CSV table of C-alpha atoms in Angstrom, one decimal:
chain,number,residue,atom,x,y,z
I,4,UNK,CA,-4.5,68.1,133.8
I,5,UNK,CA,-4.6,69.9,130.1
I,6,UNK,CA,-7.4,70.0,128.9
I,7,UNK,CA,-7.7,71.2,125.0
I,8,UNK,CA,-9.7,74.1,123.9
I,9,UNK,CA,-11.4,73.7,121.0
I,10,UNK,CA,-11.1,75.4,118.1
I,11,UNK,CA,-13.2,78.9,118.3
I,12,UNK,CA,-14.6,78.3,115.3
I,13,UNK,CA,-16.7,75.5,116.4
I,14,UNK,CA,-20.2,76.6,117.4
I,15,UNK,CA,-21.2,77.1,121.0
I,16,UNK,CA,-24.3,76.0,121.5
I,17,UNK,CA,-25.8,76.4,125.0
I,18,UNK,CA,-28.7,73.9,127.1
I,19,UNK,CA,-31.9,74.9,127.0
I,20,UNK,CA,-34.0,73.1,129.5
I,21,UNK,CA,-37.1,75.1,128.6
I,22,UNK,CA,-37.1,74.5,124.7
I,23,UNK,CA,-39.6,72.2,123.2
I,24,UNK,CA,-38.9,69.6,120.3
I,25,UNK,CA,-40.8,67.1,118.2
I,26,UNK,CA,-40.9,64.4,121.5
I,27,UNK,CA,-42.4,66.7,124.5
I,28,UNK,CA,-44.5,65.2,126.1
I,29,UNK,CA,-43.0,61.5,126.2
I,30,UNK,CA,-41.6,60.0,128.7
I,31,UNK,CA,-39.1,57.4,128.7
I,32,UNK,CA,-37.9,55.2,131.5
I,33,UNK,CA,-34.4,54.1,130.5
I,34,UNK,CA,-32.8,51.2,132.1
I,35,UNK,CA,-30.0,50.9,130.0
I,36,UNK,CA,-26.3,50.7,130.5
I,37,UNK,CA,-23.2,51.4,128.5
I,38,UNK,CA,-23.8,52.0,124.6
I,39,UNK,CA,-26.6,51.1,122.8
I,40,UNK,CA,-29.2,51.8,125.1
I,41,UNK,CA,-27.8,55.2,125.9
I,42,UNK,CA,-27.7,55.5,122.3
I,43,UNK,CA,-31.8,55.1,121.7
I,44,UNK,CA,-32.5,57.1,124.3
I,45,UNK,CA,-30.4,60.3,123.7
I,46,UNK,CA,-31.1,60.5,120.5
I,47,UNK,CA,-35.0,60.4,121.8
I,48,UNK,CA,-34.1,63.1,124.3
I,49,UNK,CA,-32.2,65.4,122.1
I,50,UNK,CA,-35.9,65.0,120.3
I,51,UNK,CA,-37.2,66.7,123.2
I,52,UNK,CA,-38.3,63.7,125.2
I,53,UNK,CA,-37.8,63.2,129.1
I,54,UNK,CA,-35.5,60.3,129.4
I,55,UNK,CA,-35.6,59.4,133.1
I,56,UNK,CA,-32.3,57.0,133.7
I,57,UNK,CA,-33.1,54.8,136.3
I,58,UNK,CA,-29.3,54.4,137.9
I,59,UNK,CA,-27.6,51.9,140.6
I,60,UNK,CA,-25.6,53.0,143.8
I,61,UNK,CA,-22.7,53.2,141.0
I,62,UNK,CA,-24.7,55.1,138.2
I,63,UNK,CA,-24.3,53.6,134.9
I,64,UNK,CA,-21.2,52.0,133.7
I,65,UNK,CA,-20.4,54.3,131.4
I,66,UNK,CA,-19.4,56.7,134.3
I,67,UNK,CA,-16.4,54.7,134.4
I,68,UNK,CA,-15.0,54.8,131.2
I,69,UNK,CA,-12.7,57.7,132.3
I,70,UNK,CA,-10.3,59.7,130.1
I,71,UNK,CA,-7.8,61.9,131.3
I,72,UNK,CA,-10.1,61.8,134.5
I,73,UNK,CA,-13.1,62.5,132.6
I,74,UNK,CA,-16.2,60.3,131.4
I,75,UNK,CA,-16.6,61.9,128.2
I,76,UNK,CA,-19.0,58.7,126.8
I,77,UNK,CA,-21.2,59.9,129.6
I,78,UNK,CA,-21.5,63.3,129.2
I,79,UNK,CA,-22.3,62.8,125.5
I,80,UNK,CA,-24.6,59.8,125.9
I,81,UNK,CA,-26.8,61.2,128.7
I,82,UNK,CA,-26.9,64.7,128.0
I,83,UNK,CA,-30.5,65.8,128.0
I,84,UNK,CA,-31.5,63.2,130.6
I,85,UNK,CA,-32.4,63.1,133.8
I,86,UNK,CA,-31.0,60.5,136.8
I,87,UNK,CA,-33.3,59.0,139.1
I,88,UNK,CA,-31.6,56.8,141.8
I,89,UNK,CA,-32.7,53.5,142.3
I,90,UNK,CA,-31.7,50.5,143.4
I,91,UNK,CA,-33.8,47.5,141.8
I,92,UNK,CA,-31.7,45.0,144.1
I,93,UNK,CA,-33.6,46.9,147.3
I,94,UNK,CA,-36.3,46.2,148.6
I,95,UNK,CA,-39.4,48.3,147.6
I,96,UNK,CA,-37.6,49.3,144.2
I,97,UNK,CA,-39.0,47.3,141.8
I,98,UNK,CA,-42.4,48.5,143.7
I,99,UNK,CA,-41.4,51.9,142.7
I,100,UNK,CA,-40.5,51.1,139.4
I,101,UNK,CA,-44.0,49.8,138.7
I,102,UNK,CA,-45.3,52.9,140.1
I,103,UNK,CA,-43.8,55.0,137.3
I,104,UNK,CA,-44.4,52.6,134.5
I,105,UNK,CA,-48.6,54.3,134.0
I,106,UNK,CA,-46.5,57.6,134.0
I,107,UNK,CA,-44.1,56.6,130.9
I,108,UNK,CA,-44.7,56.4,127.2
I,109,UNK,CA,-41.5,54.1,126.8
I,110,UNK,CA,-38.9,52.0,128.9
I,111,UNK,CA,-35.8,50.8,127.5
I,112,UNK,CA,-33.5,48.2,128.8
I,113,UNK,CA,-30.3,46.2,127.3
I,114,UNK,CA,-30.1,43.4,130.4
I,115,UNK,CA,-29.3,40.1,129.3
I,116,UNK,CA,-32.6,38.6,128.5
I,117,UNK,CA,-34.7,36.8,131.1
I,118,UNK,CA,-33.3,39.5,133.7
I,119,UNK,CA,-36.3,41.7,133.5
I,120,UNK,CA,-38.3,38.8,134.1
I,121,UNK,CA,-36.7,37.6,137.2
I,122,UNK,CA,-37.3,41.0,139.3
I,123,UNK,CA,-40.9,41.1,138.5
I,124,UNK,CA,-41.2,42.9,135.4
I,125,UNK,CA,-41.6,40.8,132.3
I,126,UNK,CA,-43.8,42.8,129.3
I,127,UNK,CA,-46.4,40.9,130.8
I,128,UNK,CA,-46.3,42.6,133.9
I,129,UNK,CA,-45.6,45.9,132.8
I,130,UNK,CA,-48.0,45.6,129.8
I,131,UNK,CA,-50.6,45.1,132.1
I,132,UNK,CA,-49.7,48.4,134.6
I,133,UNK,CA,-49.7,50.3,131.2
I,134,UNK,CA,-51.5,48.9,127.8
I,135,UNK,CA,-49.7,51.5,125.9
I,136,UNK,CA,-46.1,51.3,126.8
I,137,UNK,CA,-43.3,50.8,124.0
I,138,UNK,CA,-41.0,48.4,125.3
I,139,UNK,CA,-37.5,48.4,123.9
I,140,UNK,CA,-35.6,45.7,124.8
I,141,UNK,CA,-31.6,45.4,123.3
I,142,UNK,CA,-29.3,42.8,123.5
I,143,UNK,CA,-26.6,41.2,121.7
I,144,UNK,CA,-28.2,38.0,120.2
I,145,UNK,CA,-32.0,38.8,120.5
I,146,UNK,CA,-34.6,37.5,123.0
I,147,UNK,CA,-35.3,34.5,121.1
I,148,UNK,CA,-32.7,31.7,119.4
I,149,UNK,CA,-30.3,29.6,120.8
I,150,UNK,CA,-27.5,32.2,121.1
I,151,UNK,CA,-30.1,34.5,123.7
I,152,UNK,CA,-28.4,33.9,127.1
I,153,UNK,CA,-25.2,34.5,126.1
I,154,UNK,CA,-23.3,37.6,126.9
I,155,UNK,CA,-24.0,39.8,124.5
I,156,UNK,CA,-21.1,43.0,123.8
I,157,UNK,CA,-21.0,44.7,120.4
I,158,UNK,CA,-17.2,43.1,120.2
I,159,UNK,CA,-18.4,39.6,120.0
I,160,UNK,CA,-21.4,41.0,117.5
I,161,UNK,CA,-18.7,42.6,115.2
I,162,UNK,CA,-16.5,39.5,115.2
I,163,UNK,CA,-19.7,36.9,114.5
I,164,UNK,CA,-21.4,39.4,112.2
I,165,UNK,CA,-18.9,38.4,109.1
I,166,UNK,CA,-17.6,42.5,109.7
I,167,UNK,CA,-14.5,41.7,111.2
I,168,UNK,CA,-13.6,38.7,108.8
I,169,UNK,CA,-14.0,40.8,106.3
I,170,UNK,CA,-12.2,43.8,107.2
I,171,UNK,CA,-8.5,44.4,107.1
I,172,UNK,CA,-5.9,43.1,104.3
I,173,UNK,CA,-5.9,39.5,103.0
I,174,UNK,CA,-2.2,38.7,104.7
I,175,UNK,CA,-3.4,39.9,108.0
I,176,UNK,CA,-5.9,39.2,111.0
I,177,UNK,CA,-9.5,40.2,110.8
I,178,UNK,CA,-9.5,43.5,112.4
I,179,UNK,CA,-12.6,44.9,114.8
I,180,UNK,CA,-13.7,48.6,114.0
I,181,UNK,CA,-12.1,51.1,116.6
I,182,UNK,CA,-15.1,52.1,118.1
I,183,UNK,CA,-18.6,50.4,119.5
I,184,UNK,CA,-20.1,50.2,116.2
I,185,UNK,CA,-22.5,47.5,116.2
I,186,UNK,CA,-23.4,49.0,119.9
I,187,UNK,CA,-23.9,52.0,118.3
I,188,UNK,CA,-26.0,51.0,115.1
I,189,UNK,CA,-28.3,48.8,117.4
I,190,UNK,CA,-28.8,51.9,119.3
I,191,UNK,CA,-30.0,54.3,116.2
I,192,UNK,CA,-32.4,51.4,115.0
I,193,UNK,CA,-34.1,50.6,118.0
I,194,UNK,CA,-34.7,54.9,118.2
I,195,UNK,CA,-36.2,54.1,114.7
I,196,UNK,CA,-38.2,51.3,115.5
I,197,UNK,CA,-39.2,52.8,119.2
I,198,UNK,CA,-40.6,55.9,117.5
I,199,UNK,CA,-42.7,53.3,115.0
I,200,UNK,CA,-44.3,52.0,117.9
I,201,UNK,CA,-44.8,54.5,119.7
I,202,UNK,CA,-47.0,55.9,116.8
I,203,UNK,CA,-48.9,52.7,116.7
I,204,UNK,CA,-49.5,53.0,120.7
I,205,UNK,CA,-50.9,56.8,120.4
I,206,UNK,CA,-53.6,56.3,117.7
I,207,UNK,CA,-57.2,55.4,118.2
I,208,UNK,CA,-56.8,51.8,119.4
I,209,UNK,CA,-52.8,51.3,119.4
I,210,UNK,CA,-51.4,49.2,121.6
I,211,UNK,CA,-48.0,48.9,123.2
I,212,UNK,CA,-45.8,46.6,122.2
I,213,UNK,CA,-42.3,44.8,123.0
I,214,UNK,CA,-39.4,45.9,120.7
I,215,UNK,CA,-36.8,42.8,120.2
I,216,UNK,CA,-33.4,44.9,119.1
I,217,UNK,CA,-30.1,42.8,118.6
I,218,UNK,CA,-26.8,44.3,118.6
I,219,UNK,CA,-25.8,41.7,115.4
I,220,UNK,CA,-28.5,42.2,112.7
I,221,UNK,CA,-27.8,46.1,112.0
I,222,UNK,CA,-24.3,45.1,111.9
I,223,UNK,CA,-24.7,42.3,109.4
I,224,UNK,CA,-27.3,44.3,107.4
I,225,UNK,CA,-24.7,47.4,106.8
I,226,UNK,CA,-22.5,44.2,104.8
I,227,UNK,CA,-24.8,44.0,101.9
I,228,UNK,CA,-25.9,41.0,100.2
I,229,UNK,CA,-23.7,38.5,101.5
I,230,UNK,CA,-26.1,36.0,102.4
I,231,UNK,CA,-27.6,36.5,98.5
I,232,UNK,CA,-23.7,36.1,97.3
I,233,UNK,CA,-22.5,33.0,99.0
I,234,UNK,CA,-25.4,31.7,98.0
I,235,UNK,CA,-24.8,32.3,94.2
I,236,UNK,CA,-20.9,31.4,94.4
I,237,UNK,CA,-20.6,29.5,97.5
I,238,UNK,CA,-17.2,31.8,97.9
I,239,UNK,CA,-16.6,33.9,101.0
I,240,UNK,CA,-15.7,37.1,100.5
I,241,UNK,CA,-12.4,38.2,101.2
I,242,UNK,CA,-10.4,41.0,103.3
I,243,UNK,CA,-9.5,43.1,100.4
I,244,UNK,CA,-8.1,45.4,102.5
I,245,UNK,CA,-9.2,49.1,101.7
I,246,UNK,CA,-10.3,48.4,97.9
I,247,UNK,CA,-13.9,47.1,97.3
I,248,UNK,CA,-15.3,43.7,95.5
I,249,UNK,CA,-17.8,45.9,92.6
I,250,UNK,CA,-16.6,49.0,92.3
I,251,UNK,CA,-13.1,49.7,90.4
I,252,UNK,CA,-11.0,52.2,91.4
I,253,UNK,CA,-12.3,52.7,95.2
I,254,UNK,CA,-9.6,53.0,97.4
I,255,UNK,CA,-7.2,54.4,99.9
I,256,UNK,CA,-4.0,55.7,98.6
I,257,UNK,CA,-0.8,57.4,99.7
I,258,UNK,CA,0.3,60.7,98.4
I,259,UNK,CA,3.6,62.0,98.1
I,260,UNK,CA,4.1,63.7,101.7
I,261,UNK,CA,3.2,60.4,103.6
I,262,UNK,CA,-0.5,61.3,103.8
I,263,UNK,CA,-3.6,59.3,102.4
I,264,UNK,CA,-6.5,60.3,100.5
I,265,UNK,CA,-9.5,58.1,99.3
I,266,UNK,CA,-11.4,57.6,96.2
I,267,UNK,CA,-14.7,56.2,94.8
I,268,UNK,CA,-15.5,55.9,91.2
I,269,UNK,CA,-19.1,54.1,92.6
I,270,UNK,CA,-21.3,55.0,89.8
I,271,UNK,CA,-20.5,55.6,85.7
I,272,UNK,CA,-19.3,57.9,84.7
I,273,UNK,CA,-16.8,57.9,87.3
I,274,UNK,CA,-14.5,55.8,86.6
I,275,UNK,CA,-14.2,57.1,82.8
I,276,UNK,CA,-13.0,60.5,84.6
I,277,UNK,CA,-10.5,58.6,87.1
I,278,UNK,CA,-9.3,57.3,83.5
I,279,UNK,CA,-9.1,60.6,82.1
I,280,UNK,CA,-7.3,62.1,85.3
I,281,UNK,CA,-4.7,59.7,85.6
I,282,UNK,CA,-3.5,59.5,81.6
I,283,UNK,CA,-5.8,56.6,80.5
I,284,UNK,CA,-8.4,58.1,78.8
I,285,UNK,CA,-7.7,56.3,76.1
I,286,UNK,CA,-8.7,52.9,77.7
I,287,UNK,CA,-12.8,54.0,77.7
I,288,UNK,CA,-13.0,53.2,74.4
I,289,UNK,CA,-11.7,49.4,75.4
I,290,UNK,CA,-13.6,46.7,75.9
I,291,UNK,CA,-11.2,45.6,79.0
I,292,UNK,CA,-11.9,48.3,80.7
I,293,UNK,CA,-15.3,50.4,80.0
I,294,UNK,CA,-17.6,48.3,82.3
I,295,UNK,CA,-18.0,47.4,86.0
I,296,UNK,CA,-17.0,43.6,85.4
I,297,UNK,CA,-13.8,44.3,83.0
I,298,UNK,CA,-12.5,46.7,85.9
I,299,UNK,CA,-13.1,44.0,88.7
I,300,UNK,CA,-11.2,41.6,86.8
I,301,UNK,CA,-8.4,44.1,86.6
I,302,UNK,CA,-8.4,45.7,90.1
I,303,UNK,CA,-5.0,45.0,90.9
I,304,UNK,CA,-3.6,46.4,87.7
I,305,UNK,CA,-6.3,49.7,87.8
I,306,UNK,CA,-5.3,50.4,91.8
I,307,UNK,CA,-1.6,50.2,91.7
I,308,UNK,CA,-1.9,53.0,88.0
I,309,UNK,CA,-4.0,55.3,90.9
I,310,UNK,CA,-1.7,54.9,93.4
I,311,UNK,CA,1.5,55.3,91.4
I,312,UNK,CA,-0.6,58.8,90.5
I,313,UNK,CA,-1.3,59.4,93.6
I,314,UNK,CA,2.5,59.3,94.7
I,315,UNK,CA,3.5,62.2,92.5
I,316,UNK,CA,0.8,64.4,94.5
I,317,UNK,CA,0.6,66.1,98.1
I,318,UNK,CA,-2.6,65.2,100.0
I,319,UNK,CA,-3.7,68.7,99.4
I,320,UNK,CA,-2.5,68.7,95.7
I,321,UNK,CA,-4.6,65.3,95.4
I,322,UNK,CA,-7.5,66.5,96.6
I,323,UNK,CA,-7.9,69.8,94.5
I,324,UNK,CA,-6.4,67.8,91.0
I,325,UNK,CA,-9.2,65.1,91.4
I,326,UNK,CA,-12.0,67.9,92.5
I,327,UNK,CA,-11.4,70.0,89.3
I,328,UNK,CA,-12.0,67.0,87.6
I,329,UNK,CA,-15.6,66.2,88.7
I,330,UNK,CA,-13.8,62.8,90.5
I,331,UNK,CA,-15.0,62.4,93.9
I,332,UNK,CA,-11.9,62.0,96.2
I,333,UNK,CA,-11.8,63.0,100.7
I,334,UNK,CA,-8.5,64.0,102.3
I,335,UNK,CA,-8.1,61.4,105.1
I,336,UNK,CA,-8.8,63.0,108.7
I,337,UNK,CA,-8.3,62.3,112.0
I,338,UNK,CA,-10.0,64.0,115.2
I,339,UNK,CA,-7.5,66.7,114.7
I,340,UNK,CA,-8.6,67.8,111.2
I,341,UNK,CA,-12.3,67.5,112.1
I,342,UNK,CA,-12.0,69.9,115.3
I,343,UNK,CA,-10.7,72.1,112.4
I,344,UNK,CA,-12.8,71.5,109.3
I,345,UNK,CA,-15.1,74.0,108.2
I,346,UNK,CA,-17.8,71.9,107.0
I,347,UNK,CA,-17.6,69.8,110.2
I,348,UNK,CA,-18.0,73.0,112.0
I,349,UNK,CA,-20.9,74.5,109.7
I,350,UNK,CA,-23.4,71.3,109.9
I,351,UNK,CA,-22.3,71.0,113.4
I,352,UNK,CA,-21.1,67.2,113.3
I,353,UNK,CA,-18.7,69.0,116.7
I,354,UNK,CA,-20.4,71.4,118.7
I,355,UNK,CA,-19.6,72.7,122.2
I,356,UNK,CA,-21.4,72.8,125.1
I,357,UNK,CA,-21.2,74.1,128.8
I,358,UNK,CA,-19.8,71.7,131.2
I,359,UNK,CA,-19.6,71.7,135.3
I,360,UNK,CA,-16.4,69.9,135.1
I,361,UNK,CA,-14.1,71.1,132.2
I,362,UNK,CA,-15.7,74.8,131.4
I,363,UNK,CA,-17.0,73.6,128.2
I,364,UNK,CA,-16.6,70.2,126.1
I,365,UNK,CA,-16.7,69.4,122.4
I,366,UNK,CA,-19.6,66.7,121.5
I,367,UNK,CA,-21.0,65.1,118.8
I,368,UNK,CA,-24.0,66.9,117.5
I,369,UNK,CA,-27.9,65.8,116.6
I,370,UNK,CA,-27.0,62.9,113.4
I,371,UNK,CA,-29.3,65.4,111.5
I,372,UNK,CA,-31.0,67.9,110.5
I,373,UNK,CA,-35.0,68.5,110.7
I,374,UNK,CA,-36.0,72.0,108.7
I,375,UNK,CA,-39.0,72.9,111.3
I,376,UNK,CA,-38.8,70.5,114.5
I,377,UNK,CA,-34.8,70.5,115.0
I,378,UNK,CA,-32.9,68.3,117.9
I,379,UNK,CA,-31.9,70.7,120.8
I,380,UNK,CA,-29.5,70.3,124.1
I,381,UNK,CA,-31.3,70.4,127.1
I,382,UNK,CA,-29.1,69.7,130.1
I,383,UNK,CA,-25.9,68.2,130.9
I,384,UNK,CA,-25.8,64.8,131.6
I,385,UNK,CA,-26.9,64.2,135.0
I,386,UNK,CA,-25.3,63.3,138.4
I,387,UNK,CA,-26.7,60.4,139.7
I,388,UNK,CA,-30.1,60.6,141.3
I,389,UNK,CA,-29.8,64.5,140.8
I,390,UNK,CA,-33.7,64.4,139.3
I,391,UNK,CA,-34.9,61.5,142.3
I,392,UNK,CA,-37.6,64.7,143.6
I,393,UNK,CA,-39.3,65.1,140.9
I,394,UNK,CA,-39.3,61.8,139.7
I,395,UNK,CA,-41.0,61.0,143.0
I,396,UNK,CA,-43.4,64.0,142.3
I,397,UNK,CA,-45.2,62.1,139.6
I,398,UNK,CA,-45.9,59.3,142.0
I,399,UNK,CA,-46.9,61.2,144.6
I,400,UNK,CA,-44.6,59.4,147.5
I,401,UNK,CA,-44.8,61.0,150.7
I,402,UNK,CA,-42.2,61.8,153.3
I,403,UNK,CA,-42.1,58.7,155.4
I,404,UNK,CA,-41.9,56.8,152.5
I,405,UNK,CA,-39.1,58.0,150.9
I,406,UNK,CA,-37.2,58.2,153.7
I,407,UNK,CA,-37.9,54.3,154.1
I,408,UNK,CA,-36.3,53.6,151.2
I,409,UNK,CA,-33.9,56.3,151.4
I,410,UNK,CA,-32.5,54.6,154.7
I,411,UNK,CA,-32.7,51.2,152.5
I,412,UNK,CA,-30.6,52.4,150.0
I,413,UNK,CA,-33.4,51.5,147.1
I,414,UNK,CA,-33.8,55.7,146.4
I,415,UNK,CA,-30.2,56.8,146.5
I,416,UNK,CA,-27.8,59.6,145.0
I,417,UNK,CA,-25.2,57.2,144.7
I,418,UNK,CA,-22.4,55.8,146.7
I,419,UNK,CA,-21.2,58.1,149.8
């Protein structure tokens, strides 16, 4: 099996499993499976915070999603965490479960809603074993509304959102984004809104508190104003393919040697410079063309004079014409040129990390950066129910115990 070796100049970064960050201290019980969840809670333990996974006989689902033999979404989803085993279909489980929830700060689950409740552990229940607890709860419609039993994957979110209507070119099908965005998104806002109450629930008087986190309303939020603009024209807004409905030029264009660049003249005076770049100075001075409005009505006619420019042009020549210029213009990349990029490499967006299975592997980093409490890499993501002894530890099972429910299959290290 090949497996690629990235570029040396990406930085190495090693785990550090005795660093501190911002988040020691907490202690978060995830429950989640496949994206979004996994998504809060590494982003809380690359904060420093221990993020117990509480795992099935078959670990988390995103253990399948293999490539080349590999479950790359796993290893960069759960790094930093630790894997408890256990079984909340056994008997004695849940028990368990309810044993740890006085130890935890947080728990996080993305079950269908009303699951929780069925096993015994409604925010009732586990509000009353711990007053404090933050309890994050995704899903893909919300716990309330009409739409709250149904299935709930970020693929039906991203179609019902308006995103995938309005993405893609007029003459063609609505196209879904390549990756689990609105997964994704829900998970970064619900690590927003966890560490919100989790500040309420650690000062004098806070309480815990259930967190309600859809996988649709970050999605539709990122759209804009669309609710406030069908309501003013009563139009839907179109696919309009890679151009936008305000801001004239913005684009994607093809340059000579069959590669593609993009453009934004967001903000005056932008677009006066594209103008000036492209032979049409003369046209600031006109009425038909000097403001935001004149320029929408004229999109067609202003795109196809950039992309006839862009034509005479390599990508590279492009890129360094519109930059002397003071015109903000991106070479289009794919993984290939990022692995590659200085800048990607500098700020870290790829860094490499030890791994038990392919030597090293090239992840995403931290999403920022924090001057004096920085996100770190702790450990590799977990097998399952490697951490199941010191989980137990805080609980203080015995022996006989644990082999009860070790013989019961509720305490596992997944499937022989």
């Amino acid at each position: 099996m090949l497996i690629k070796t990235p570029s040396q100049a990406i930085h190495k970064r090693e785990f550090t499993p005795v660093a501190t960050g911002p988040l020691s201290g907490i202690r978060v019980l995830d429950l989640s499976r496949l994206v979004s969840g996994n998504t809060a809670t590494f982003l809380l333990a690359d904060l420093g915070a221990e993020v117990i996974k509480i795992e099935p006989a078959a670990g988390d689902t995103l253990r399948h999603w293999l490539r080349s033999g590999y479950s790359t979404h796993w290893k960069n989803l759960s790094r930093s965490k630790k894997s408890f085993g256990l079984d909340l279909r056994r008997p004695g489980a849940v028990e368990v479960l309810k044993r740890l929830v006085p130890q935890a700060d947080m728990l996080v689950e993305n079950f269908r809603p009303g699951t929780l409740e069925k096993i015994g552990l409604s925010p009732e229940v586990l509000l009353a074993l711990n007053p404090r607890l933050v309890i994050v709860r995704i899903s893909g419609w919300g716990q309330t509304g009409p739409y709250r039993n149904r299935p709930g994957f970020g693929t039906l979110a991203e179609g019902m959102t308006g995103f995938a209507a309005a993405n893609g070119f007029p003459d063609r099908e609505p196209v879904l984004p390549p990756g689990p965005l609105a997964d994704t998104m829900a998970g970064y806002c619900a690590a927003v809104s966890a560490l919100a109450a989790l500040r309420h629930a650690q000062m004098p008087g806070g309480e815990g508190q259930v967190i309600d986190q859809s996988l649709f309303t970050p999605l539709f939020i990122s759209q804009g104003p669309q609710a406030a603009n069908y309501q003013l024209s009563g139009q839907v807004r179109p696919r309009d393919s890679n151009s936008a409905q305000y801001t004239v030029p913005r684009g994607l264009f093809r340059t000579g040697d069959g590669n593609y660049v993009t453009l934004s003249a967001s903000m005056e005076p932008m677009p006066q410079r594209v103008f000036e770049a492209i032979g049409k100075g003369h046209l600031n001075q006109d009425p038909n063309y000097n403001t935001a409005a004149a320029r929408t009505e004229r999109k067609d006619e202003i795109l196809g004079w950039v992309a006839d420019f862009m034509a005479t042009m390599t990508q590279a020549e492009a890129v360094a014409f519109f930059e002397a210029r003071d015109v903000t213009v991106a070479p289009i990349y794919d993984i290939s040129h990022i692995m590659d990029d200085p800048h990607f490499q500098e700020t870290e967006v790829v860094v490499t990390l030890p791994d038990p299975e392919m030597g090293e592997i090239a992840m995403f980093g931290f999403a920022n950066q924090l001057s004096r409490t920085p996100a770190n890499y702790y450990r590799p993501a977990p097998s399952i129910g490697q951490d199941n002894d010191e989980v137990l530890s805080l609980i203080g099972m015995d022996k006989v115990e644990r082999a009860a429910l070790e013989e019961s299959g509720a305490v596992h290290r997944g499937k022989v």
